[in-house]
Coordinates of C-alpha atoms in Angstrom, one line a residue:
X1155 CA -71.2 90.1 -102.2
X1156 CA -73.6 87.6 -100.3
X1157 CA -75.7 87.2 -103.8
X1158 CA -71.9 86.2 -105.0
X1159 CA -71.4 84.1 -102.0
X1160 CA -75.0 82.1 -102.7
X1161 CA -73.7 81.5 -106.1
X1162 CA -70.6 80.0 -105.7
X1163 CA -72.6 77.7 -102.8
X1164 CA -74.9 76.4 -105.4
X1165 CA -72.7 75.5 -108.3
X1166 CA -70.3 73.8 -105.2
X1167 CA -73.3 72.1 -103.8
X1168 CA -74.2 70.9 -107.9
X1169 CA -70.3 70.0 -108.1
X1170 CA -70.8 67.4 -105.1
X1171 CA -73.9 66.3 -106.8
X1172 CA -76.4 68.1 -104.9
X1173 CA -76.6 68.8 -101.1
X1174 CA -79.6 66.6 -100.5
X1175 CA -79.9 62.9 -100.3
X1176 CA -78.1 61.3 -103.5
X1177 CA -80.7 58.8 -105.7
X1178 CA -80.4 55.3 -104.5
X1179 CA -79.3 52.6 -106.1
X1180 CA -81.7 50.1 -106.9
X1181 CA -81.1 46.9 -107.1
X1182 CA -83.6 43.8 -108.0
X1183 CA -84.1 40.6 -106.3
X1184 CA -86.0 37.3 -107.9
X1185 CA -86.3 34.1 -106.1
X1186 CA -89.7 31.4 -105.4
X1187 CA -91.2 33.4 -102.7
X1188 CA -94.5 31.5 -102.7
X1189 CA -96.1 28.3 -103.6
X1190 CA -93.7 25.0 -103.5
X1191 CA -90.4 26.1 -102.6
X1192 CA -90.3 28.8 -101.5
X1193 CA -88.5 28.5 -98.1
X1194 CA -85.1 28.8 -100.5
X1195 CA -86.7 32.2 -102.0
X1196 CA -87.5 33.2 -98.6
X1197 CA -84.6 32.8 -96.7
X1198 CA -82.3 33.9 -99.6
X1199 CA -84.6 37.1 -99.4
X1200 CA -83.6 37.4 -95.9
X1201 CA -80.0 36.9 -96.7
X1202 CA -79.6 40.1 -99.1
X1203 CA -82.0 42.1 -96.9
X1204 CA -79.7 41.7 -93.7
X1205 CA -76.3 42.5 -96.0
X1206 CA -78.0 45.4 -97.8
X1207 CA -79.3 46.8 -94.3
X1208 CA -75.8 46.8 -92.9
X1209 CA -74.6 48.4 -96.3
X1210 CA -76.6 51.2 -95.9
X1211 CA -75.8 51.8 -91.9
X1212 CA -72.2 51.8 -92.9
X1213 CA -72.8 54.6 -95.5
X1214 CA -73.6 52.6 -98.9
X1215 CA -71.9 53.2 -101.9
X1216 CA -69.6 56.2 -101.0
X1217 CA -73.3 58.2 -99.8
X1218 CA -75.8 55.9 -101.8
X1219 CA -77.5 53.9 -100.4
X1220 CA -79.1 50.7 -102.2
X1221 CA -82.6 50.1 -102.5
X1222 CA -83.6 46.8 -103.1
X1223 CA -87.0 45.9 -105.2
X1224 CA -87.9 42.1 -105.0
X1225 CA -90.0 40.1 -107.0
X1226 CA -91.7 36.3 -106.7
X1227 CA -91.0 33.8 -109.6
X1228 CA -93.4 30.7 -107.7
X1229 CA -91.3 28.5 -109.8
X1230 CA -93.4 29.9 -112.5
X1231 CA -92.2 30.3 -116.0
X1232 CA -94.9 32.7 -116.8
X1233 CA -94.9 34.2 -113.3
X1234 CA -90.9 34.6 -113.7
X1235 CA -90.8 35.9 -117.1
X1236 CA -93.0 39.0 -115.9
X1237 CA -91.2 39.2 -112.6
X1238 CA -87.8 39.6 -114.7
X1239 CA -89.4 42.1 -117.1
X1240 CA -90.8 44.0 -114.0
X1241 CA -87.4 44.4 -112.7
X1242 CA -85.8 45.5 -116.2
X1243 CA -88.9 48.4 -116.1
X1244 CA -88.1 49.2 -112.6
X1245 CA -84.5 50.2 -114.1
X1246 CA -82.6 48.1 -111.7
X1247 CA -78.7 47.7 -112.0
X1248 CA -78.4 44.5 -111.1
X1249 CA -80.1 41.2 -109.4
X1250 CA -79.4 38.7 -107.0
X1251 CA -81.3 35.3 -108.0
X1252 CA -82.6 33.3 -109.3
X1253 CA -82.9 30.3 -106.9
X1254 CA -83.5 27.3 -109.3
X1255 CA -82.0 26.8 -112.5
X1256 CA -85.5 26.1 -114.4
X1257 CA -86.6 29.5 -113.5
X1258 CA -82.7 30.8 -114.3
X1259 CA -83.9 29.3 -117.9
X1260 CA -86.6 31.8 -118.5
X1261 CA -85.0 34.9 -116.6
X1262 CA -81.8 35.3 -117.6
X1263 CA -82.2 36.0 -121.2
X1264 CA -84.7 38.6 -120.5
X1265 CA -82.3 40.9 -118.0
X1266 CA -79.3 39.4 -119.6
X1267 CA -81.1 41.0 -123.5
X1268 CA -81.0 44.1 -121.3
X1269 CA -77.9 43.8 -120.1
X1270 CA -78.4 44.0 -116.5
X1271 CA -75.7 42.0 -114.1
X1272 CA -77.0 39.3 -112.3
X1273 CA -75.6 36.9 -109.5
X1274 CA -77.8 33.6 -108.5
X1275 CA -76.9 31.9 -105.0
X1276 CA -77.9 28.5 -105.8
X1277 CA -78.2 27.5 -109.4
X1278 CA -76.1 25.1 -110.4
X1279 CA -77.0 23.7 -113.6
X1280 CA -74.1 23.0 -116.4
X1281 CA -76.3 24.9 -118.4
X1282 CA -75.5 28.4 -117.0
X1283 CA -71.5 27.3 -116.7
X1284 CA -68.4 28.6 -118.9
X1285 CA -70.5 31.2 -120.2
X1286 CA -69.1 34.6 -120.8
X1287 CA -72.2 36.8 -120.0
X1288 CA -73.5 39.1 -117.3
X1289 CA -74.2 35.8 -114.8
X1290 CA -72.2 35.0 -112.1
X1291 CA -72.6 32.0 -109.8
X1292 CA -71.8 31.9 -106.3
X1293 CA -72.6 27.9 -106.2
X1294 CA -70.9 24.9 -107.5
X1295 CA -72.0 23.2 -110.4
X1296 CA -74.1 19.9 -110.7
X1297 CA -71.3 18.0 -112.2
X1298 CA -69.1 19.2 -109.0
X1299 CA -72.0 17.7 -106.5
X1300 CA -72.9 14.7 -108.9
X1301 CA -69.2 13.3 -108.9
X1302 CA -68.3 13.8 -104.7
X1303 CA -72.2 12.5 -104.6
X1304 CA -71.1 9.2 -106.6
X1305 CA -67.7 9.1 -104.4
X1306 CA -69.3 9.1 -101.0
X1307 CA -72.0 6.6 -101.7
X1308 CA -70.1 4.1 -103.6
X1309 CA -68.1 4.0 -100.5
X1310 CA -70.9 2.7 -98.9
X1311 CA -71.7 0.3 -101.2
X1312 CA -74.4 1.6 -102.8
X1313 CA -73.9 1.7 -106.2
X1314 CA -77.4 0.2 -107.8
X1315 CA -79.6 3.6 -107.3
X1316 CA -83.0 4.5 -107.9
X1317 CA -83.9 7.9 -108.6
X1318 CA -87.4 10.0 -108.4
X1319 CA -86.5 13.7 -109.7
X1320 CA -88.7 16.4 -110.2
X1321 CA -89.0 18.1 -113.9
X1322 CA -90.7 21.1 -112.2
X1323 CA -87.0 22.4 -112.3
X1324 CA -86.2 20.2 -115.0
X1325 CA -83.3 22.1 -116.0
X1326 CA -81.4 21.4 -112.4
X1327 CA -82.7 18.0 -112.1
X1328 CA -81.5 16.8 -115.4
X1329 CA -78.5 17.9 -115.4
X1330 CA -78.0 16.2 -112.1
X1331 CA -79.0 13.4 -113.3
X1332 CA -77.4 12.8 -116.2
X1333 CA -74.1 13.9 -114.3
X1334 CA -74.4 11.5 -111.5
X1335 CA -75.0 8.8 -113.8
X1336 CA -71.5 9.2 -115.5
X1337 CA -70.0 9.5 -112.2
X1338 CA -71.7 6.7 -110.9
X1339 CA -70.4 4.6 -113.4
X1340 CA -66.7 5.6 -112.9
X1341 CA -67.7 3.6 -109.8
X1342 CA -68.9 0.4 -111.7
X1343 CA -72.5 1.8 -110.4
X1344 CA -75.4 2.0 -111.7
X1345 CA -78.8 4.1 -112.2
X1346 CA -81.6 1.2 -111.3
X1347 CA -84.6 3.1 -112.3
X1348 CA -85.2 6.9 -113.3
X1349 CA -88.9 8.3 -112.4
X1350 CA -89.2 11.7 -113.4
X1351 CA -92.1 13.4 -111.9
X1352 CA -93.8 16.8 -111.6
X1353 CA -94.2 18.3 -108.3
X1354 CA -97.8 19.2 -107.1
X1355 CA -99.8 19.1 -104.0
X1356 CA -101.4 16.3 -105.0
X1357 CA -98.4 14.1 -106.3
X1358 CA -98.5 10.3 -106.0
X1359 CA -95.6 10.0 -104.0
X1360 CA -96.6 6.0 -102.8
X1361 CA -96.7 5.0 -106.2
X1362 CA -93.0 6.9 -107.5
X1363 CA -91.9 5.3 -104.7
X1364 CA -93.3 1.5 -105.3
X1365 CA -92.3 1.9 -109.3
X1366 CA -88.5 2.8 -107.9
X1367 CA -88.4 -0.6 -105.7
X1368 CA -89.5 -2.8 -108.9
X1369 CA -85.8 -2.7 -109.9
X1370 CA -84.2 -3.7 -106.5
X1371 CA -82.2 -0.9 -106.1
X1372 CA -79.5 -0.9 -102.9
X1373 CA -80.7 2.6 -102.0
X1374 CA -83.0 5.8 -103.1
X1375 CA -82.1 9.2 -104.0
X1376 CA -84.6 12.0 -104.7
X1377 CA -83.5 15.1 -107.1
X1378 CA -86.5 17.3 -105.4
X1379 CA -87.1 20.2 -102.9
X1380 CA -87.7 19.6 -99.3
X1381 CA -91.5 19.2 -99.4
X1382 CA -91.2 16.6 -101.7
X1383 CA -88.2 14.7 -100.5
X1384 CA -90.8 14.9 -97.3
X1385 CA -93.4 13.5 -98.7
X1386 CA -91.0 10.9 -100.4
X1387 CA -89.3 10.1 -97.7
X1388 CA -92.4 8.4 -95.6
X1389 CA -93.1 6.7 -98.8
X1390 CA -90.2 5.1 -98.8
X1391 CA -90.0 4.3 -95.1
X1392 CA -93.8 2.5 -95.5
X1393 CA -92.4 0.7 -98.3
X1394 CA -88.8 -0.4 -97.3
X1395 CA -87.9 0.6 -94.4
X1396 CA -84.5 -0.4 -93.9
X1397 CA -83.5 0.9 -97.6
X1398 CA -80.7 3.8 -97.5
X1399 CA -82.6 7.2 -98.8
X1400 CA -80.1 10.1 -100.0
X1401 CA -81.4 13.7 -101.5
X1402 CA -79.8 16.4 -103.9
X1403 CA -78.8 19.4 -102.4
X1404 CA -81.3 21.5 -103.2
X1405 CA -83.8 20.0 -100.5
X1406 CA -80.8 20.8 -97.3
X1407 CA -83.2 23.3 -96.0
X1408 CA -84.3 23.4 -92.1
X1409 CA -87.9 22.6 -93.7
X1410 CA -87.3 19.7 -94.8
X1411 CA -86.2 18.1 -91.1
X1412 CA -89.3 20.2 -90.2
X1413 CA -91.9 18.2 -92.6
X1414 CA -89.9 15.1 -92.5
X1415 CA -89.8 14.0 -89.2
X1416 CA -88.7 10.5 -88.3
X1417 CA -89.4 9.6 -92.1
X1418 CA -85.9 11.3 -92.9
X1419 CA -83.9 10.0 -89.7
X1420 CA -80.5 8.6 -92.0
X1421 CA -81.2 10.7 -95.0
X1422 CA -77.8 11.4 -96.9
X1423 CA -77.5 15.2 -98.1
X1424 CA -75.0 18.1 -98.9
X1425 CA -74.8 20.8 -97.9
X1426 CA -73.0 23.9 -99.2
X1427 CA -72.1 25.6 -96.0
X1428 CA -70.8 24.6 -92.4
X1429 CA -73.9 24.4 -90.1
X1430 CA -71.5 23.9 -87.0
X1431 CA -69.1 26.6 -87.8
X1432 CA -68.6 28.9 -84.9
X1433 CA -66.2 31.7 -86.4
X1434 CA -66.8 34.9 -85.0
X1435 CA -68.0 36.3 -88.8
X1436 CA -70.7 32.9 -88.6
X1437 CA -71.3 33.2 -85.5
X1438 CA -72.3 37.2 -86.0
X1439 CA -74.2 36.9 -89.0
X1440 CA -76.0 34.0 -87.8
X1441 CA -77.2 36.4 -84.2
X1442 CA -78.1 38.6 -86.4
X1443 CA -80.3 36.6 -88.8
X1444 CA -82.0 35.1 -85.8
X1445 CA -82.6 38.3 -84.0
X1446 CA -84.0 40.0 -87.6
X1447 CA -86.4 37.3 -88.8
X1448 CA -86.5 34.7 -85.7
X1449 CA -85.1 31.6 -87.3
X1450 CA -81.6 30.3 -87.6
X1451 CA -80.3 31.0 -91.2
X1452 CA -80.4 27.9 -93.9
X1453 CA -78.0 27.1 -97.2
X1454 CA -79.6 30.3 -99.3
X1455 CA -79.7 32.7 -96.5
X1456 CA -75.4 32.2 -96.5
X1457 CA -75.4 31.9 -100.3
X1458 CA -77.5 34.8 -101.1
X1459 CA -75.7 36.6 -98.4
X1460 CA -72.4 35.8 -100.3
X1461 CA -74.0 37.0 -102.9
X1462 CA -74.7 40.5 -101.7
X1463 CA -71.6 40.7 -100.4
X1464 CA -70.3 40.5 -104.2
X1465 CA -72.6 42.9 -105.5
X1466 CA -72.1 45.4 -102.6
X1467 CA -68.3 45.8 -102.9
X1468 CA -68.6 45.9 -106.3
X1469 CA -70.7 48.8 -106.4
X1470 CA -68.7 50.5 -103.7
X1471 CA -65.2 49.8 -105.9
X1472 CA -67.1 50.6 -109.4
X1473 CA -65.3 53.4 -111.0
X1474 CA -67.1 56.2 -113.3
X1475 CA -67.7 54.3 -116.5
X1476 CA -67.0 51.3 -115.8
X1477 CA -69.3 48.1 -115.5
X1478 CA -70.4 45.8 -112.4
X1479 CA -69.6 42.9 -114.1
X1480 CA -66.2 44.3 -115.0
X1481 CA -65.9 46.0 -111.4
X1482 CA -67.1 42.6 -109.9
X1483 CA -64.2 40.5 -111.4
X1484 CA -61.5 43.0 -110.3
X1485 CA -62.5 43.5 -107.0
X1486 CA -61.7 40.5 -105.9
X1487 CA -61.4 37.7 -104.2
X1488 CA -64.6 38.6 -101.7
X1489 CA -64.7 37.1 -98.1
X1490 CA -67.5 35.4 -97.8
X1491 CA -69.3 34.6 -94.7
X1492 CA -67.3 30.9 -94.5
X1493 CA -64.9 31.2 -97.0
X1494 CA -63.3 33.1 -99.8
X1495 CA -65.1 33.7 -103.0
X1496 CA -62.9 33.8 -106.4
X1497 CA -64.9 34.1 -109.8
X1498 CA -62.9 32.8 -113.3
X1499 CA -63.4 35.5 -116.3
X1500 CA -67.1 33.7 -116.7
X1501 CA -68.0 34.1 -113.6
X1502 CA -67.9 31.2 -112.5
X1503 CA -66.6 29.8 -109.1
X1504 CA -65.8 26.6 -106.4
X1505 CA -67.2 26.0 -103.2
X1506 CA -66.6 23.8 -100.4
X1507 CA -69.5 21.3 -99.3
X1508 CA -70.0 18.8 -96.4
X1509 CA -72.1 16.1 -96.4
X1510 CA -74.5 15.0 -93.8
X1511 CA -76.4 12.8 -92.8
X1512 CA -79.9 13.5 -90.8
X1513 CA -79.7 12.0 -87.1
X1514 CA -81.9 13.3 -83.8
X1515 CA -83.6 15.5 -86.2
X1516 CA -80.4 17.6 -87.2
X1517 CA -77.6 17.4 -90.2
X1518 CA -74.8 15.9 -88.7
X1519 CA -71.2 16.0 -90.7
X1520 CA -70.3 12.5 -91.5
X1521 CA -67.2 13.4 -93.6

């Protein structure tokens, strides 16, 4: 009788998959988490950890839990392409990342060849857009930021631009470029001078900035990360002082008012979230972030956080046989931290911006 008993214990104990601790579910994260650039990587790292730690406390995915594996691209294609390879070995599910389009260029058709869903926080790129494939995007797209970019300047009168952009991630900045020059012209504006560039610790950033002035330009813009845009910015102050000096927004990190100083005092920029929101879900997740890693959260931290927050339900609504990327697009629309979060059948999505402008060493909404 108890030999019977034992029995039937087992094969209910199988039936519930097993009494111990159910196999995590690993998940992969890729993002620039050293060399230039890599405050995005890092924060967006910090993002996903905090979501996927209260995951877990609330009881994962009906009793799994999620075990995240991260790995570094350094804005490296060679360093990416292993990274994403390593993460395809490591037989993760899914990935959150990349950061930057140009690294999105090499990774995603290794784990997209292997079938593995991926959401990025950041890239924007028309590349990666109306694409039905495993990618989804929780950012807007370069065209979107190009065109309210072209809007808001021209009503400020500056409509005769030079540009310095940075073919490190030549497959953001490009696209940015050639995007913002249509929509500039829709404003009877124009693109003065173009100087592409490749970031490096030793970049001449006095002479980009003294070619850019030979056409006369009305203003500068810089399609760079925030070291760079730095770096360019106390250029440009040296040089012209008084000239209007805007960035894309993939330099709207809290580093770059940390290694810009005075030089980017007026600096025009987007951003992709509400720094002065003071909801109570903010307002939470930014304690939280502050407690966890002692510094206020930045534009990836919320994205990638977004992000995770996609995943996450997704993997909690997935039913047996079914696909994330199939789960993903019915189990929504997601709350994100600011606002809601609705993909189209490629994955795509909008998102709301504000632009700023840098004054007393803080963004400040101007509209």
């Amino acid at each position: 009788m108890i030999r019977c008993l034992i029995t039937l214990l087992t094969i209910f104990c199988a039936l519930l998959t097993g009494c111990g601790p159910q196999e995590p579910i690993r998940i992969g994260f890729i993002g620039g988490l050293s060399d230039r650039n890599s405050d995005n990587g890092q924060s967006g790292l910090n993002g996903v950890t905090l979501a996927i730690e209260n995951f877990n406390r609330a009881g994962g995915a009906n009793g799994r839990l999620v075990e995240l594996i991260a790995r570094d691209d350094a804005q490296n294609a060679e360093t990416a392409a292993k990274s994403a390879n390593e993460l395809v070995g490591a037989g993760v599910e899914a990935i959150i990342g990349p950061f930057t389009s140009g690294m999105a260029e090499v990774i995603i058709p290794i784990t997209g060849k292997a079938g593995i869903f991926e959401i990025s926080p950041t890239i924007t790129s028309m590349a990666f857009y109306g694409k039905d494939d495993n990618l989804f995007r929780i950012n807007r797209t370069t065209r979107d930021n190009a065109v309210d970019y072209a809007a808001v300047m021209a009503r400020r009168g500056l409509v005769n631009i030079a540009i310095a952009y940075d073919i490190r991630n030549r497959n953001f900045s490009e696209s940015w470029l050639k995007e913002f020059r249509e929509a500039l012209a829709t404003h009877r504006g124009i693109i003065a001078a173009a100087i592409p560039y490749e970031s490096a610790a030793d970049s001449d950033f006095d002479s980009i900035v003294r070619d850019l002035l030979k056409s006369r330009p009305d203003s500068l813009f810089f399609i760079s990360g925030a070291i760079d845009v730095a770096r360019l910015a106390k250029a440009a102050r040296s040089q012209a002082p008084k000239l209007p000096i805007g960035a894309s927004e993939w330099a709207s990190t809290e580093q770059l008012i940390d290694l810009g100083g005075e030089f980017v005092e007026g600096l025009l920029i987007v951003q992709n979230y509400d720094r002065d929101d003071r909801s109570q879900r903010f307002t939470e997740f930014s304690e939280a972030y502050l407690k966890r890693f002692q510094r206020a959260p930045g534009y990836s931290s919320v994205s990638a956080h977004d992000a995770a927050t996609v995943l996450l339900t997704a993997l909690k609504q997935r039913q047996k046989n079914e696909t994330i990327k199939a789960a993903a697009l019915r189990s929504g629309p997601y709350q994100g931290l600011q606002q809601e979060i609705v993909f189209d059948q490629n994955g795509d999505t909008q998102r709301k911006v504000y632009f700023t402008q840098i004054r007393s060493g803080r963004y400040v909404k101007i509209e």
